[in-house]
């Protein structure tokens, strides 16, 4: 054969092989996934160490979220605008040792629910009786989420409900009822708030409150003066709502210190978590913003917050920050940060971020690397809430990610094309809802499944949702982790937009051990929010922090749980209290919950 | 008057106009990365450029026995690096390799007929849609950066004699946007919005003006881009997000084949009738 012909055949074969590569890769991955799905419970426990069952119905949780109905001027894109409000927060409001659940609703006339855990596998909605149900009255706005924290250190967790409207603060009257004390905090008459977190930024032993705004506060979505309410950019918008920082004065009242503390940005804030990123003992703020860069505020000893987002890399590339979740993924005594974004194959692949700090960085010089891709936890979907938890108690944090934006009436009809047209447009086009094509029942990243990623402990996560359960199709928003049956397992609760609650009871391989801590502050705030526990066992250690809200519109149980794997030898637990006190515990036993009071 | 003396320093700053697009795309890239961080770091871009240059060097050596100037491979690499969005690294390498390989394999009458970057992008969109998307973000959504890039872009294509192509395409896009708006009932501004984005800036100034894959006469160059804009409209009416790439992918090679056939006919030696 002529050498010219041979060359041609060779080059043609090379091009054909390159074109075939992505197809072969996809077929191989699908085959692997389907192989994984054909397993029974016993096999699943053996292989993954746990499985999940949705027991919401059996537990008596019938709550269903309803989206807000807003100004008819927004009808063309109503499902997009009214796409939030489903939240879940865990608390033990009556101190009976059982974790209870609070859910928010978002249509005028609907009610929020406080499900009391009865301890027999059943839950009972006591919100109406205790006065925290009817918070979505016409003209007052609707609930977006709630966080619990004992702001007056009386031993009972109080409730803050953030709204598109007038936010509300409730004092917990010893678990018997709640008193509306919203007038004790200088809340704005109207805010379009989508996140809040309790923390003690100045270490005075009293819980302060951060509230994040999404739409600007002068917009009432039920009575629009203008349709120019959208972000001016999909990556660099600075026309969102303002944030608020309320300092607890200690007499039941709060003051607004937002400006003084430097938290003056107007990005479209969707989530916030408090993490001591530089291990200096002062709680810092990680803020996830939609339509722009995220922010990392270093707490300058309670005097000021300094944004080091761009320098740290966390706030350099703009994405659609939806939630922030801290977790010590590598068991090295440092909290990594998982921030969710949007991923739609073939359209927009922002990818979720796992921000991992360089060990040894301190002060304002924190540098992070995004390792989500390396670990295999980058592509979620249109991701909202996420939480770390050791679901199989093997000693490594796993990850649950809620996905799905708008599941329209027409499953096959997609709004992405229309969305992509406007999203790249100039600000004069984007900002006005009038320029947005009608949705007409179309879906936008709808009908997506949530992801359950199991950490193999060697730097890779495996998606196991199909195998272990826990992947019903809803537009999921908030995720919270709690041991609802006091078994040592970390159960998962998911709040869905315009949908029912998913209550996943977790059955864990009994050979895998665990240990739990319930902290009570004395010099520090009583909820022990911002306290850190570093647990040492089997030549490794894992750091966890008590949060007053994390993920997207959610709050986990106040207790801190560690999975320990098989045959653990626990060396010690070191507790770093917000007051500065360091307490070391020895002679700890696995499969136990320890109630620790600050010395 | 000694004319030789002043010509020397001028030559030191002289850059052949064939390198204008190369310089322009590099400037866009650097400005966009520095101001807006569009690349999320350099490894993926570097992968695309290196894969493109290495592939070009190997294939040119294998196919022609010569080393080729790698300026066009550099542009292809940057185009893939900017246009392709993926959290994974391999699509950047594969996209660049397919782009370059297409030049050497998919040929007609000794000319490659697909715009290489367009071929690479479409191949990835069709075959690896689970792993890639195309750049769909804005560079700030502000008016001024957009106007500066458009002005610079038009200047460059004017300097390389391709202004008529870009202008014809932009005007056609606006006209067909009006038609689409009338057909679909969607706001005119929604139909116009895409052309204000960076994806279209790269498409208008680099892809449809590529000298190697455009037809020979000015008149037909204009006609072909109008047809591309029309086919794009059809794709858009069927909700294809990357309609311009698909339109060029289909229209470009057909136009090239017809052009080459006509050229061949014209250049064929006329048979001389033997004298009786």
PDB file of N, CA and C in Angstrom, chain B residues 113-115 117-123 126 203 207-208 213 215 224-225 227-236 238 240 242-258:
ATOM      1  N   UNK B 113     -12.210  21.651   5.218  1.00  0.00           N
ATOM      2  CA  UNK B 113     -13.464  22.351   4.904  1.00  0.00           C
ATOM      3  C   UNK B 113     -14.247  22.756   6.147  1.00  0.00           C
ATOM      4  N   UNK B 114     -13.932  22.186   7.286  1.00  0.00           N
ATOM      5  CA  UNK B 114     -14.592  22.630   8.518  1.00  0.00           C
ATOM      6  C   UNK B 114     -13.705  23.639   9.225  1.00  0.00           C
ATOM      7  N   UNK B 115     -14.287  24.631   9.800  1.00  0.00           N
ATOM      8  CA  UNK B 115     -13.508  25.482  10.690  1.00  0.00           C
ATOM      9  C   UNK B 115     -13.056  24.604  11.853  1.00  0.00           C
ATOM     10  N   UNK B 117     -11.827  24.888  14.987  1.00  0.00           N
ATOM     11  CA  UNK B 117     -12.346  25.074  16.357  1.00  0.00           C
ATOM     12  C   UNK B 117     -13.834  24.761  16.416  1.00  0.00           C
ATOM     13  N   UNK B 118     -14.545  25.166  15.366  1.00  0.00           N
ATOM     14  CA  UNK B 118     -15.975  24.886  15.317  1.00  0.00           C
ATOM     15  C   UNK B 118     -16.217  23.377  15.328  1.00  0.00           C
ATOM     16  N   UNK B 119     -15.419  22.649  14.576  1.00  0.00           N
ATOM     17  CA  UNK B 119     -15.558  21.194  14.536  1.00  0.00           C
ATOM     18  C   UNK B 119     -15.289  20.598  15.920  1.00  0.00           C
ATOM     19  N   UNK B 120     -14.214  21.068  16.552  1.00  0.00           N
ATOM     20  CA  UNK B 120     -13.858  20.550  17.874  1.00  0.00           C
ATOM     21  C   UNK B 120     -14.942  20.821  18.908  1.00  0.00           C
ATOM     22  N   UNK B 121     -15.473  22.042  18.888  1.00  0.00           N
ATOM     23  CA  UNK B 121     -16.505  22.408  19.864  1.00  0.00           C
ATOM     24  C   UNK B 121     -17.772  21.584  19.638  1.00  0.00           C
ATOM     25  N   UNK B 122     -18.195  21.491  18.371  1.00  0.00           N
ATOM     26  CA  UNK B 122     -19.429  20.746  18.087  1.00  0.00           C
ATOM     27  C   UNK B 122     -19.250  19.262  18.416  1.00  0.00           C
ATOM     28  N   UNK B 123     -18.079  18.723  18.088  1.00  0.00           N
ATOM     29  CA  UNK B 123     -17.837  17.306  18.406  1.00  0.00           C
ATOM     30  C   UNK B 123     -17.978  17.061  19.904  1.00  0.00           C
ATOM     31  N   UNK B 126     -21.695  17.362  21.000  1.00  0.00           N
ATOM     32  CA  UNK B 126     -22.554  16.248  20.594  1.00  0.00           C
ATOM     33  C   UNK B 126     -22.162  14.944  21.274  1.00  0.00           C
ATOM     34  N   UNK B 203     -17.116  33.993  18.178  1.00  0.00           N
ATOM     35  CA  UNK B 203     -17.700  33.409  16.963  1.00  0.00           C
ATOM     36  C   UNK B 203     -17.601  34.401  15.793  1.00  0.00           C
ATOM     37  N   UNK B 207     -14.246  32.752  14.235  1.00  0.00           N
ATOM     38  CA  UNK B 207     -14.661  31.525  13.550  1.00  0.00           C
ATOM     39  C   UNK B 207     -15.122  31.790  12.130  1.00  0.00           C
ATOM     40  N   UNK B 208     -16.077  32.695  11.994  1.00  0.00           N
ATOM     41  CA  UNK B 208     -16.645  32.859  10.647  1.00  0.00           C
ATOM     42  C   UNK B 208     -15.725  33.642   9.716  1.00  0.00           C
ATOM     43  N   UNK B 213     -11.222  28.647   5.859  1.00  0.00           N
ATOM     44  CA  UNK B 213     -12.502  27.937   5.705  1.00  0.00           C
ATOM     45  C   UNK B 213     -13.630  28.880   5.295  1.00  0.00           C
ATOM     46  N   UNK B 215     -15.279  30.977   1.822  1.00  0.00           N
ATOM     47  CA  UNK B 215     -15.271  30.885   0.352  1.00  0.00           C
ATOM     48  C   UNK B 215     -14.469  32.049  -0.224  1.00  0.00           C
ATOM     49  N   UNK B 224     -22.811  33.616   2.369  1.00  0.00           N
ATOM     50  CA  UNK B 224     -22.670  32.430   3.233  1.00  0.00           C
ATOM     51  C   UNK B 224     -22.960  32.777   4.701  1.00  0.00           C
ATOM     52  N   UNK B 225     -22.459  33.919   5.188  1.00  0.00           N
ATOM     53  CA  UNK B 225     -22.732  34.216   6.611  1.00  0.00           C
ATOM     54  C   UNK B 225     -24.205  34.550   6.842  1.00  0.00           C
ATOM     55  N   UNK B 227     -26.553  33.037   5.249  1.00  0.00           N
ATOM     56  CA  UNK B 227     -27.167  31.693   5.324  1.00  0.00           C
ATOM     57  C   UNK B 227     -26.885  31.074   6.697  1.00  0.00           C
ATOM     58  N   UNK B 228     -25.667  31.268   7.192  1.00  0.00           N
ATOM     59  CA  UNK B 228     -25.337  30.738   8.535  1.00  0.00           C
ATOM     60  C   UNK B 228     -26.287  31.336   9.569  1.00  0.00           C
ATOM     61  N   UNK B 229     -26.502  32.642   9.490  1.00  0.00           N
ATOM     62  CA  UNK B 229     -27.401  33.298  10.451  1.00  0.00           C
ATOM     63  C   UNK B 229     -28.827  32.766  10.305  1.00  0.00           C
ATOM     64  N   UNK B 230     -29.221  32.464   9.061  1.00  0.00           N
ATOM     65  CA  UNK B 230     -30.565  31.932   8.836  1.00  0.00           C
ATOM     66  C   UNK B 230     -30.696  30.525   9.450  1.00  0.00           C
ATOM     67  N   UNK B 231     -29.711  29.689   9.173  1.00  0.00           N
ATOM     68  CA  UNK B 231     -29.751  28.318   9.731  1.00  0.00           C
ATOM     69  C   UNK B 231     -29.708  28.378  11.260  1.00  0.00           C
ATOM     70  N   UNK B 232     -28.946  29.326  11.758  1.00  0.00           N
ATOM     71  CA  UNK B 232     -28.893  29.518  13.212  1.00  0.00           C
ATOM     72  C   UNK B 232     -30.292  29.827  13.747  1.00  0.00           C
ATOM     73  N   UNK B 233     -31.018  30.669  12.999  1.00  0.00           N
ATOM     74  CA  UNK B 233     -32.372  31.005  13.434  1.00  0.00           C
ATOM     75  C   UNK B 233     -33.242  29.744  13.516  1.00  0.00           C
ATOM     76  N   UNK B 234     -33.092  28.879  12.511  1.00  0.00           N
ATOM     77  CA  UNK B 234     -33.882  27.639  12.516  1.00  0.00           C
ATOM     78  C   UNK B 234     -33.532  26.827  13.763  1.00  0.00           C
ATOM     79  N   UNK B 235     -32.238  26.676  14.039  1.00  0.00           N
ATOM     80  CA  UNK B 235     -31.819  25.937  15.236  1.00  0.00           C
ATOM     81  C   UNK B 235     -32.388  26.595  16.495  1.00  0.00           C
ATOM     82  N   UNK B 236     -32.367  27.897  16.528  1.00  0.00           N
ATOM     83  CA  UNK B 236     -32.870  28.610  17.716  1.00  0.00           C
ATOM     84  C   UNK B 236     -34.361  28.391  17.895  1.00  0.00           C
ATOM     85  N   UNK B 238     -35.770  25.809  17.444  1.00  0.00           N
ATOM     86  CA  UNK B 238     -35.892  24.492  18.081  1.00  0.00           C
ATOM     87  C   UNK B 238     -35.083  24.435  19.387  1.00  0.00           C
ATOM     88  N   UNK B 240     -32.073  25.280  20.340  1.00  0.00           N
ATOM     89  CA  UNK B 240     -30.666  24.850  20.409  1.00  0.00           C
ATOM     90  C   UNK B 240     -29.832  26.002  20.965  1.00  0.00           C
ATOM     91  N   UNK B 242     -26.622  26.259  21.393  1.00  0.00           N
ATOM     92  CA  UNK B 242     -25.382  26.559  20.674  1.00  0.00           C
ATOM     93  C   UNK B 242     -25.613  26.631  19.172  1.00  0.00           C
ATOM     94  N   UNK B 243     -26.727  27.241  18.821  1.00  0.00           N
ATOM     95  CA  UNK B 243     -27.166  27.319  17.431  1.00  0.00           C
ATOM     96  C   UNK B 243     -26.094  27.839  16.469  1.00  0.00           C
ATOM     97  N   UNK B 244     -25.341  28.897  16.792  1.00  0.00           N
ATOM     98  CA  UNK B 244     -24.385  29.394  15.803  1.00  0.00           C
ATOM     99  C   UNK B 244     -23.315  28.364  15.447  1.00  0.00           C
ATOM    100  N   UNK B 245     -22.880  27.584  16.445  1.00  0.00           N
ATOM    101  CA  UNK B 245     -21.863  26.568  16.159  1.00  0.00           C
ATOM    102  C   UNK B 245     -22.418  25.487  15.233  1.00  0.00           C
ATOM    103  N   UNK B 246     -23.652  25.072  15.517  1.00  0.00           N
ATOM    104  CA  UNK B 246     -24.254  24.040  14.673  1.00  0.00           C
ATOM    105  C   UNK B 246     -24.463  24.569  13.249  1.00  0.00           C
ATOM    106  N   UNK B 247     -24.875  25.823  13.150  1.00  0.00           N
ATOM    107  CA  UNK B 247     -25.139  26.400  11.833  1.00  0.00           C
ATOM    108  C   UNK B 247     -23.856  26.460  11.008  1.00  0.00           C
ATOM    109  N   UNK B 248     -22.780  26.914  11.624  1.00  0.00           N
ATOM    110  CA  UNK B 248     -21.504  26.989  10.903  1.00  0.00           C
ATOM    111  C   UNK B 248     -20.997  25.590  10.562  1.00  0.00           C
ATOM    112  N   UNK B 249     -21.241  24.658  11.474  1.00  0.00           N
ATOM    113  CA  UNK B 249     -20.805  23.272  11.277  1.00  0.00           C
ATOM    114  C   UNK B 249     -21.450  22.690  10.011  1.00  0.00           C
ATOM    115  N   UNK B 250     -22.709  23.070   9.762  1.00  0.00           N
ATOM    116  CA  UNK B 250     -23.425  22.519   8.600  1.00  0.00           C
ATOM    117  C   UNK B 250     -23.155  23.349   7.335  1.00  0.00           C
ATOM    118  N   UNK B 251     -23.305  24.653   7.445  1.00  0.00           N
ATOM    119  CA  UNK B 251     -23.227  25.508   6.255  1.00  0.00           C
ATOM    120  C   UNK B 251     -21.778  25.645   5.758  1.00  0.00           C
ATOM    121  N   UNK B 252     -20.850  25.792   6.698  1.00  0.00           N
ATOM    122  CA  UNK B 252     -19.455  26.057   6.333  1.00  0.00           C
ATOM    123  C   UNK B 252     -18.896  25.063   5.326  1.00  0.00           C
ATOM    124  N   UNK B 253     -18.895  23.757   5.630  1.00  0.00           N
ATOM    125  CA  UNK B 253     -18.295  22.799   4.691  1.00  0.00           C
ATOM    126  C   UNK B 253     -19.057  22.691   3.372  1.00  0.00           C
ATOM    127  N   UNK B 254     -20.386  22.833   3.423  1.00  0.00           N
ATOM    128  CA  UNK B 254     -21.157  22.761   2.170  1.00  0.00           C
ATOM    129  C   UNK B 254     -20.717  23.907   1.245  1.00  0.00           C
ATOM    130  N   UNK B 255     -20.608  25.102   1.832  1.00  0.00           N
ATOM    131  CA  UNK B 255     -20.191  26.271   1.050  1.00  0.00           C
ATOM    132  C   UNK B 255     -18.787  26.067   0.493  1.00  0.00           C
ATOM    133  N   UNK B 256     -17.921  25.488   1.326  1.00  0.00           N
ATOM    134  CA  UNK B 256     -16.534  25.270   0.884  1.00  0.00           C
ATOM    135  C   UNK B 256     -16.474  24.279  -0.281  1.00  0.00           C
ATOM    136  N   UNK B 257     -17.238  23.196  -0.172  1.00  0.00           N
ATOM    137  CA  UNK B 257     -17.219  22.175  -1.225  1.00  0.00           C
ATOM    138  C   UNK B 257     -17.718  22.782  -2.541  1.00  0.00           C
ATOM    139  N   UNK B 258     -18.827  23.532  -2.471  1.00  0.00           N
ATOM    140  CA  UNK B 258     -19.368  24.156  -3.684  1.00  0.00           C
ATOM    141  C   UNK B 258     -18.332  25.127  -4.266  1.00  0.00           C
TER     142      UNK B 258
END
